[in-house]
Coordinates of N, CA and C in Angstrom, one line a residue:
X14 N 98.9 121.0 114.4 CA 98.1 119.9 114.9 C 97.3 119.2 113.9
X15 N 97.2 117.9 113.9 CA 96.3 117.2 112.9 C 94.8 117.3 113.3
X16 N 94.0 117.0 112.4 CA 92.5 116.9 112.6 C 92.1 115.5 112.4
X17 N 91.3 115.0 113.4 CA 90.8 113.6 113.3 C 89.3 113.8 112.8
X18 N 89.0 112.9 111.9 CA 87.7 112.8 111.3 C 87.1 111.4 111.4
X19 N 86.5 111.1 112.6 CA 86.0 109.7 112.8 C 85.0 109.3 111.7
X20 N 85.1 108.2 111.2 CA 84.2 107.7 110.2 C 82.9 107.1 110.8
X21 N 81.8 107.6 110.4 CA 80.6 107.0 111.0 C 80.2 105.7 110.3
X22 N 81.0 105.3 109.3 CA 80.8 104.0 108.8 C 80.9 102.9 109.9
X23 N 81.7 103.2 110.9 CA 81.9 102.2 112.0 C 81.0 102.5 113.2
X24 N 80.1 103.5 113.1 CA 79.1 103.8 114.1 C 78.0 102.8 114.1
X25 N 77.1 103.0 115.1 CA 75.9 102.2 115.2 C 74.8 102.9 114.5
X26 N 74.4 102.4 113.3 CA 73.4 103.2 112.5 C 72.1 103.3 113.2
X27 N 71.8 102.5 114.1 CA 70.5 102.7 114.9 C 70.6 103.8 115.9
X28 N 71.8 104.2 116.2 CA 72.0 105.3 117.2 C 73.0 106.3 116.7
X29 N 72.8 106.8 115.5 CA 73.7 107.8 114.9 C 73.7 109.1 115.7
X30 N 72.6 109.6 116.1 CA 72.5 110.8 116.9 C 73.4 110.6 118.2
X31 N 73.2 109.5 118.9 CA 74.0 109.2 120.0 C 75.5 109.2 119.7
X32 N 75.9 108.6 118.6 CA 77.3 108.4 118.3 C 77.9 109.7 117.8
X33 N 77.1 110.6 117.2 CA 77.6 111.9 116.9 C 77.9 112.7 118.1
X34 N 77.1 112.5 119.2 CA 77.4 113.0 120.5 C 78.7 112.5 121.1
X35 N 78.9 111.2 120.8 CA 80.2 110.6 121.2 C 81.4 111.2 120.6
X36 N 81.3 111.5 119.3 CA 82.4 112.2 118.6 C 82.6 113.6 119.3
X37 N 81.5 114.3 119.5 CA 81.6 115.7 120.1 C 82.3 115.6 121.5
X38 N 81.8 114.7 122.3 CA 82.3 114.5 123.7 C 83.8 114.2 123.7
X39 N 84.2 113.4 122.7 CA 85.6 113.0 122.6 C 86.5 114.1 122.1
X40 N 86.0 115.1 121.6 CA 86.8 116.3 121.1 C 87.1 116.2 119.7
X41 N 86.4 115.3 118.9 CA 86.6 115.3 117.5 C 86.0 116.4 116.8
X42 N 86.7 117.2 116.0 CA 86.1 118.4 115.3 C 85.3 118.1 114.1
X43 N 85.6 116.9 113.4 CA 85.0 116.5 112.1 C 84.3 115.2 112.3
X44 N 83.4 114.9 111.4 CA 82.8 113.6 111.2 C 82.9 113.2 109.7
X45 N 83.5 112.0 109.5 CA 83.6 111.6 108.1 C 82.4 110.7 107.7
X46 N 81.8 111.1 106.6 CA 80.6 110.4 106.1 C 80.9 109.7 104.8
X47 N 80.9 108.4 104.8 CA 81.2 107.7 103.6 C 79.9 107.4 102.8
X48 N 79.8 107.9 101.6 CA 78.6 107.7 100.8 C 79.0 106.8 99.6
X49 N 78.4 105.6 99.6 CA 78.7 104.6 98.6 C 77.5 104.1 97.8
X50 N 77.6 103.9 96.5 CA 76.4 103.7 95.7 C 76.3 102.2 95.2
X51 N 77.2 101.4 95.5 CA 77.2 100.0 95.0 C 77.6 99.8 93.6
X52 N 78.0 100.9 93.0 CA 78.5 100.9 91.6 C 80.0 101.3 91.5
X53 N 80.3 102.5 92.0 CA 81.7 102.9 92.0 C 82.5 102.0 93.0
X54 N 81.9 101.6 94.1 CA 82.5 100.7 95.0 C 81.5 99.6 95.3
X55 N 82.0 98.4 95.7 CA 81.1 97.2 95.9 C 80.4 97.3 97.3
X56 N 79.8 98.4 97.6 CA 79.0 98.5 98.9 C 78.0 99.6 98.7
X57 N 77.0 99.5 99.5 CA 76.0 100.6 99.6 C 75.9 101.0 101.0
X58 N 76.0 102.3 101.3 CA 76.0 102.8 102.7 C 74.8 103.8 102.8
X59 N 75.1 105.1 103.0 CA 74.1 106.1 103.3 C 74.1 107.1 102.2
X60 N 73.1 107.9 102.2 CA 72.9 108.9 101.2 C 72.5 110.3 101.7
X61 N 71.9 111.0 100.9 CA 71.5 112.4 101.2 C 70.6 112.6 102.4
X62 N 69.6 111.8 102.6 CA 68.7 112.0 103.8 C 69.5 111.8 105.1
X63 N 70.4 110.9 105.1 CA 71.2 110.7 106.4 C 72.1 111.9 106.6
X64 N 72.7 112.4 105.6 CA 73.6 113.6 105.8 C 72.7 114.7 106.3
X65 N 71.5 114.9 105.8 CA 70.7 116.0 106.3 C 70.3 115.7 107.7
X66 N 70.0 114.5 108.1 CA 69.7 114.2 109.5 C 70.8 114.4 110.4
X67 N 72.1 114.1 110.0 CA 73.2 114.4 110.8 C 73.4 115.9 111.0
X68 N 73.2 116.6 109.9 CA 73.3 118.1 110.0 C 72.4 118.7 111.1
X69 N 71.2 118.1 111.3 CA 70.3 118.6 112.2 C 70.7 118.3 113.7
X70 N 71.6 117.4 113.9 CA 71.9 117.0 115.3 C 73.3 117.3 115.7
X71 N 74.1 117.9 114.8 CA 75.5 118.2 115.1 C 76.0 119.5 114.5
X72 N 77.0 120.1 115.2 CA 77.6 121.3 114.6 C 79.1 120.9 114.2
X73 N 79.4 119.6 114.2 CA 80.7 119.2 113.7 C 80.8 119.4 112.2
X74 N 82.0 119.6 111.7 CA 82.3 119.7 110.3 C 82.0 118.3 109.7
X75 N 81.0 118.3 108.7 CA 80.7 117.1 108.0 C 81.6 117.0 106.8
X76 N 82.4 116.0 106.8 CA 83.4 115.6 105.8 C 82.9 114.5 105.0
X77 N 82.2 114.9 103.9 CA 81.4 113.9 103.1 C 82.2 113.4 102.0
X78 N 82.4 112.1 101.9 CA 83.3 111.4 100.9 C 82.4 110.6 100.0
X79 N 82.3 111.1 98.8 CA 81.4 110.5 97.8 C 82.2 109.4 97.0
X80 N 81.9 108.2 97.3 CA 82.4 107.1 96.6 C 81.3 106.6 95.7
X81 N 80.9 107.5 94.7 CA 79.8 107.2 93.8 C 80.2 107.5 92.4
X82 N 79.4 106.9 91.5 CA 79.6 107.2 90.0 C 79.0 108.5 89.6
X83 N 79.8 109.3 88.9 CA 79.3 110.6 88.3 C 78.7 111.5 89.4
X84 N 79.5 111.9 90.4 CA 79.0 112.6 91.5 C 78.5 114.0 91.2
X85 N 78.8 114.5 90.0 CA 78.3 115.8 89.6 C 76.8 115.9 89.7
X86 N 76.2 114.8 89.6 CA 74.7 114.8 89.6 C 74.1 115.1 90.9
X87 N 74.9 115.0 92.0 CA 74.3 115.1 93.4 C 75.0 116.2 94.2
X88 N 75.8 117.0 93.6 CA 76.6 118.0 94.4 C 75.6 119.0 95.1
X89 N 74.7 119.5 94.3 CA 73.8 120.5 94.9 C 72.9 119.9 96.0
X90 N 72.5 118.6 95.9 CA 71.7 118.0 96.9 C 72.5 117.8 98.2
X91 N 73.8 117.4 98.1 CA 74.6 117.3 99.3 C 74.9 118.6 99.9
X92 N 75.0 119.7 99.1 CA 75.1 121.0 99.7 C 73.9 121.4 100.5
X93 N 72.7 121.1 100.0 CA 71.5 121.4 100.7 C 71.3 120.6 101.9
X94 N 71.9 119.4 101.9 CA 71.8 118.5 103.0 C 72.7 118.9 104.2
X95 N 73.7 119.8 103.9 CA 74.6 120.3 104.9 C 76.0 119.9 104.9
X96 N 76.5 119.3 103.9 CA 77.9 119.0 103.8 C 78.8 120.2 103.9
X97 N 79.9 120.1 104.6 CA 80.9 121.2 104.7 C 82.0 121.0 103.7
X98 N 82.6 119.8 103.8 CA 83.6 119.3 102.8 C 82.9 118.3 101.9
X99 N 83.1 118.4 100.6 CA 82.5 117.4 99.7 C 83.6 116.9 98.8
X100 N 83.9 115.6 99.0 CA 85.1 115.0 98.2 C 84.6 114.0 97.2
X101 N 85.1 114.2 95.9 CA 84.7 113.3 94.8 C 86.0 112.5 94.5
X102 N 85.8 111.4 93.9 CA 86.9 110.5 93.4 C 87.3 110.9 92.0
X103 N 88.6 111.0 91.8 CA 89.2 111.3 90.5 C 88.7 110.3 89.5
X104 N 88.6 109.0 89.9 CA 88.3 107.9 89.0 C 86.8 107.8 88.7
X105 N 86.0 108.7 89.3 CA 84.5 108.5 89.2 C 83.9 109.1 88.0
X106 N 84.6 109.9 87.2 CA 84.1 110.6 86.0 C 85.2 111.0 85.1
X107 N 84.8 111.7 84.0 CA 85.8 112.2 83.1 C 86.5 113.4 83.7
X108 N 87.7 113.7 83.2 CA 88.5 114.9 83.7 C 87.6 116.1 83.6
X109 N 86.9 116.3 82.5 CA 86.1 117.5 82.3 C 85.1 117.7 83.4
X110 N 84.4 116.5 83.8 CA 83.4 116.6 84.8 C 84.0 116.7 86.2
X111 N 85.2 116.2 86.4 CA 85.8 116.4 87.7 C 86.2 117.9 87.9
X112 N 86.7 118.5 86.9 CA 86.9 120.0 87.0 C 85.6 120.7 87.3
X113 N 84.6 120.3 86.6 CA 83.3 121.0 86.8 C 82.8 120.7 88.2
X114 N 83.0 119.5 88.7 CA 82.5 119.2 90.0 C 83.2 120.0 91.1
X115 N 84.5 120.1 91.0 CA 85.3 120.8 92.0 C 84.8 122.3 92.0
X116 N 84.6 122.9 90.8 CA 84.2 124.2 90.7 C 82.8 124.4 91.3
X117 N 81.9 123.5 91.0 CA 80.5 123.5 91.5 C 80.5 123.5 93.0
X118 N 81.3 122.6 93.6 CA 81.4 122.4 95.1 C 81.7 123.8 95.7
X119 N 82.8 124.4 95.2 CA 83.2 125.7 95.7 C 82.2 126.8 95.5
X120 N 81.6 126.8 94.3 CA 80.7 127.8 94.0 C 79.5 127.8 94.9
X121 N 79.2 126.6 95.4 CA 78.0 126.4 96.3 C 78.4 126.6 97.8
X122 N 79.7 127.0 98.0 CA 80.1 127.4 99.4 C 80.7 126.3 100.2
X123 N 80.9 125.1 99.6 CA 81.5 124.0 100.3 C 83.0 124.0 100.0
X124 N 83.7 123.2 100.8 CA 85.1 123.0 100.5 C 85.2 121.7 99.6
X125 N 86.1 121.8 98.6 CA 86.2 120.8 97.5 C 87.3 119.8 97.8
X126 N 87.0 118.6 97.8 CA 88.0 117.5 98.0 C 88.1 116.6 96.8
X127 N 89.3 116.1 96.6 CA 89.5 115.1 95.5 C 90.2 113.9 96.1
X128 N 89.7 112.7 95.8 CA 90.2 111.5 96.4 C 90.7 110.6 95.3
X129 N 91.8 109.8 95.7 CA 92.3 108.8 94.8 C 92.4 107.4 95.5
X130 N 92.1 106.4 94.7 CA 92.2 105.0 95.2 C 93.7 104.6 95.3
X131 N 94.0 103.5 96.0 CA 95.4 103.1 96.1 C 96.1 102.8 94.7
X132 N 95.3 102.4 93.7 CA 96.0 102.1 92.4 C 96.2 103.3 91.5
X133 N 95.7 104.5 92.0 CA 95.9 105.7 91.2 C 97.1 106.4 91.6
X134 N 98.0 106.8 90.7 CA 99.2 107.5 91.1 C 98.9 108.9 91.5
X135 N 99.7 109.4 92.4 CA 99.5 110.8 92.9 C 99.6 111.8 91.8
X136 N 100.4 111.5 90.8 CA 100.6 112.5 89.7 C 99.3 112.7 88.9
X137 N 98.3 111.8 89.0 CA 97.0 112.0 88.3 C 96.3 113.2 88.9
X138 N 96.6 113.6 90.1 CA 95.9 114.7 90.7 C 96.5 116.1 90.3
X139 N 97.6 116.1 89.6 CA 98.4 117.3 89.4 C 97.6 118.4 88.8
X140 N 96.8 118.1 87.8 CA 96.0 119.2 87.1 C 94.9 119.8 87.9
X141 N 94.6 119.1 89.0 CA 93.5 119.6 89.9 C 93.9 120.3 91.1
X142 N 95.2 120.3 91.5 CA 95.6 120.7 92.8 C 95.2 122.1 93.1
X143 N 95.2 123.0 92.2 CA 94.9 124.4 92.5 C 93.4 124.6 92.7
X144 N 92.6 123.6 92.4 CA 91.1 123.7 92.5 C 90.6 123.1 93.8
X145 N 91.5 122.5 94.6 CA 91.0 121.7 95.7 C 91.3 122.4 97.1
X146 N 90.4 122.1 98.0 CA 90.7 122.5 99.4 C 91.2 121.3 100.2
X147 N 91.1 120.1 99.6 CA 91.6 118.9 100.3 C 91.8 117.8 99.3
X148 N 92.9 117.1 99.5 CA 93.2 115.9 98.7 C 93.1 114.7 99.7
X149 N 92.4 113.7 99.3 CA 92.2 112.5 100.1 C 92.9 111.3 99.5
X150 N 93.9 110.7 100.2 CA 94.6 109.5 99.7 C 94.0 108.3 100.5
X151 N 93.5 107.4 99.7 CA 93.0 106.1 100.3 C 94.1 105.2 100.7
X152 N 94.1 104.8 101.9 CA 95.2 103.8 102.4 C 94.6 102.4 102.6
X153 N 93.4 102.2 102.0 CA 92.8 100.9 101.9 C 92.0 101.0 100.6
X154 N 91.5 99.8 100.1 CA 90.7 99.9 98.9 C 89.3 100.3 99.4
X155 N 88.7 101.4 98.7 CA 87.5 101.9 99.2 C 86.3 100.9 99.0
X156 N 85.4 101.0 100.0 CA 84.2 100.1 100.0 C 83.8 99.6 101.3
X157 N 84.8 99.2 102.1 CA 84.5 98.6 103.4 C 85.4 99.1 104.5
X158 N 84.9 99.2 105.7 CA 85.7 99.6 106.9 C 86.5 98.4 107.4
X159 N 87.5 98.7 108.3 CA 88.2 97.7 109.1 C 89.3 97.0 108.3
X160 N 89.8 97.6 107.2 CA 90.8 97.0 106.4 C 92.2 97.3 106.9
X161 N 93.2 96.6 106.5 CA 94.6 96.8 106.9 C 95.2 98.0 106.2
X162 N 95.9 98.8 106.9 CA 96.5 100.0 106.4 C 97.6 99.7 105.4
X163 N 97.6 100.5 104.3 CA 98.6 100.2 103.2 C 99.7 101.3 103.4
X164 N 100.8 100.9 104.0 CA 101.9 101.8 104.3 C 102.6 102.3 103.0
X165 N 102.4 101.5 101.9 CA 103.1 101.8 100.7 C 102.4 103.0 100.0
X166 N 101.4 103.6 100.6 CA 100.8 104.8 100.0 C 101.5 106.1 100.5
X167 N 102.4 105.9 101.5 CA 103.0 107.1 102.0 C 103.8 108.0 101.0
X168 N 104.5 107.3 100.1 CA 105.2 108.2 99.0 C 104.2 109.1 98.3
X169 N 103.0 108.6 98.1 CA 102.0 109.5 97.5 C 101.7 110.7 98.3
X170 N 101.6 110.5 99.6 CA 101.4 111.7 100.5 C 102.5 112.7 100.4
X171 N 103.7 112.1 100.4 CA 104.9 113.0 100.4 C 105.0 113.8 99.1
X172 N 104.7 113.1 98.0 CA 104.7 113.8 96.7 C 103.7 114.9 96.6
X173 N 102.5 114.5 97.1 CA 101.4 115.5 97.0 C 101.7 116.7 98.0
X174 N 102.2 116.5 99.1 CA 102.5 117.6 100.0 C 103.6 118.5 99.4
X175 N 104.5 117.9 98.7 CA 105.5 118.8 98.1 C 104.9 119.6 97.0
X176 N 104.0 119.0 96.2 CA 103.4 119.8 95.1 C 102.4 120.8 95.6
X177 N 101.7 120.4 96.7 CA 100.7 121.4 97.2 C 101.4 122.6 97.9
X178 N 102.6 122.3 98.5 CA 103.3 123.4 99.1 C 103.7 124.5 98.1
X179 N 103.9 124.0 96.8 CA 104.3 124.9 95.8 C 103.1 125.7 95.1
X180 N 102.0 124.9 94.9 CA 100.9 125.5 94.1 C 99.6 125.9 94.9
X181 N 99.4 125.2 96.1 CA 98.2 125.4 96.9 C 98.5 125.0 98.3
X182 N 99.3 125.8 99.0 CA 99.7 125.4 100.4 C 98.6 125.3 101.4
X183 N 97.5 126.0 101.2 CA 96.4 125.9 102.1 C 95.6 124.6 102.0
X184 N 95.8 123.9 100.9 CA 95.0 122.6 100.7 C 95.4 121.6 101.7
X185 N 94.4 121.0 102.3 CA 94.7 119.9 103.3 C 94.9 118.6 102.6
X186 N 95.7 117.8 103.3 CA 96.0 116.4 102.9 C 95.4 115.4 103.9
X187 N 94.5 114.6 103.4 CA 93.7 113.7 104.2 C 94.1 112.2 103.9
X188 N 94.0 111.4 104.9 CA 94.2 109.9 104.8 C 93.0 109.2 105.3
X189 N 92.6 108.2 104.6 CA 91.4 107.4 105.0 C 91.8 105.9 104.8
X190 N 91.7 105.2 105.9 CA 91.9 103.7 105.8 C 92.9 103.2 106.8
X191 N 92.5 102.4 107.8 CA 93.4 101.7 108.7 C 94.1 102.6 109.6
X192 N 93.6 103.8 109.9 CA 94.3 104.8 110.8 C 94.0 104.4 112.3
X193 N 95.1 104.2 113.0 CA 95.0 103.9 114.4 C 96.1 104.6 115.1
X194 N 96.4 104.3 116.4 CA 97.4 105.0 117.1 C 98.8 104.6 116.6
X195 N 99.0 103.5 115.9 CA 100.2 103.1 115.3 C 100.5 103.7 114.0
X196 N 99.4 103.8 113.2 CA 99.6 104.3 111.8 C 99.4 105.8 111.7
X197 N 98.8 106.4 112.6 CA 98.6 107.9 112.6 C 99.9 108.6 112.5
X198 N 100.9 108.3 113.4 CA 102.2 109.1 113.3 C 102.8 108.9 111.9
X199 N 102.7 107.7 111.3 CA 103.3 107.4 110.0 C 102.7 108.4 109.0
X200 N 101.3 108.5 109.0 CA 100.6 109.4 108.1 C 101.0 110.9 108.3
X201 N 101.1 111.3 109.5 CA 101.5 112.7 109.8 C 102.9 113.0 109.4
X202 N 103.8 112.0 109.6 CA 105.2 112.2 109.2 C 105.3 112.3 107.6
X203 N 104.3 111.7 106.9 CA 104.3 111.8 105.5 C 103.6 113.0 104.9
X204 N 103.0 113.8 105.8 CA 102.4 115.1 105.4 C 100.9 115.2 105.6
X205 N 100.3 114.1 106.1 CA 98.8 114.2 106.3 C 98.4 115.1 107.4
X206 N 97.4 115.9 107.2 CA 96.8 116.8 108.2 C 95.5 116.4 108.7
X207 N 94.7 115.6 108.0 CA 93.4 115.2 108.4 C 93.4 113.6 108.3
X208 N 93.0 113.0 109.4 CA 93.1 111.6 109.6 C 91.8 111.0 109.8
X209 N 91.3 110.1 108.9 CA 90.0 109.5 109.1 C 90.2 108.2 109.9
X210 N 89.5 108.0 110.9 CA 89.6 106.7 111.7 C 88.2 106.2 112.0
X211 N 88.0 105.0 111.7 CA 86.6 104.4 111.9 C 86.6 103.4 113.0
X212 N 87.0 102.2 112.7 CA 86.8 101.1 113.7 C 87.8 101.4 114.9
X213 N 89.0 101.9 114.7 CA 89.9 102.1 115.8 C 89.3 103.2 116.8
X214 N 88.7 104.2 116.2 CA 88.1 105.2 117.1 C 87.0 104.6 117.9
X215 N 86.0 103.9 117.2 CA 84.9 103.5 118.0 C 85.2 102.3 118.9
X216 N 86.3 101.6 118.7 CA 86.7 100.5 119.6 C 87.5 101.0 120.7
X217 N 88.0 102.2 120.7 CA 88.9 102.8 121.7 C 88.1 102.8 123.0
X218 N 88.7 102.4 124.1 CA 88.1 102.4 125.4 C 88.0 103.8 126.0
X219 N 89.0 104.7 125.6 CA 89.1 106.1 126.0 C 89.1 106.9 124.7
X220 N 88.0 107.3 124.2 CA 87.9 107.9 122.9 C 88.5 109.3 122.9
X221 N 88.4 110.0 124.1 CA 89.0 111.4 124.2 C 90.5 111.3 124.1
X222 N 91.1 110.3 124.8 CA 92.5 110.1 124.7 C 93.0 109.7 123.3
X223 N 92.2 108.9 122.7 CA 92.5 108.5 121.3 C 92.5 109.7 120.4
X224 N 91.5 110.6 120.5 CA 91.5 111.8 119.7 C 92.8 112.7 120.0
X225 N 93.1 112.8 121.2 CA 94.3 113.6 121.6 C 95.5 113.1 121.0
X226 N 95.7 111.8 121.1 CA 96.9 111.2 120.5 C 97.0 111.3 119.0
X227 N 95.9 111.1 118.3 CA 95.9 111.2 116.9 C 96.1 112.6 116.4
X228 N 95.6 113.6 117.1 CA 95.7 115.0 116.7 C 97.0 115.6 117.2
X229 N 97.7 115.0 118.1 CA 98.9 115.6 118.6 C 100.0 115.9 117.6

């Protein structure tokens, strides 16, 4: 069964506690938290204090996606804030620091994720696969919600799933961007196990049914 991780980027920021309750009531086990710094991506969203606030009001798995420059600087702070999964972008720092970041995340008791933008080939992840608990493939350009799903990213998922099955079969494969009831089966067929859905989840008239269909 797949895991849905609704993105709070599409939630009502005035009512985040309420919307975390909406996720829980709908049966979503995870909440995806997009952290953007205005440098690595052209948008600024939320940071460490909001993650800490979310942790106080929910027991859902906090799937924190760092779209920030040189994330190694903030890993300990996000651990203290309550992140469960902490994902860094391969493109956000030097290879040496990405290796260090993944190790630090795991040493601090979190699950380590590595994400790649649409323009980054799957093969760029190869040297990190054994160090990850999750690989995140972006199916939109990172920075803003509500973008159109990029189906041409599916070969990346397929390649990564084959490689992970050989070197790190417990590592999850996550997709973020444009996931709805039409695109979710495409992602799962390509090997995705965790599906991030923002606007489609929050716009769904029956959110519990949406969760069931995505996770089926």
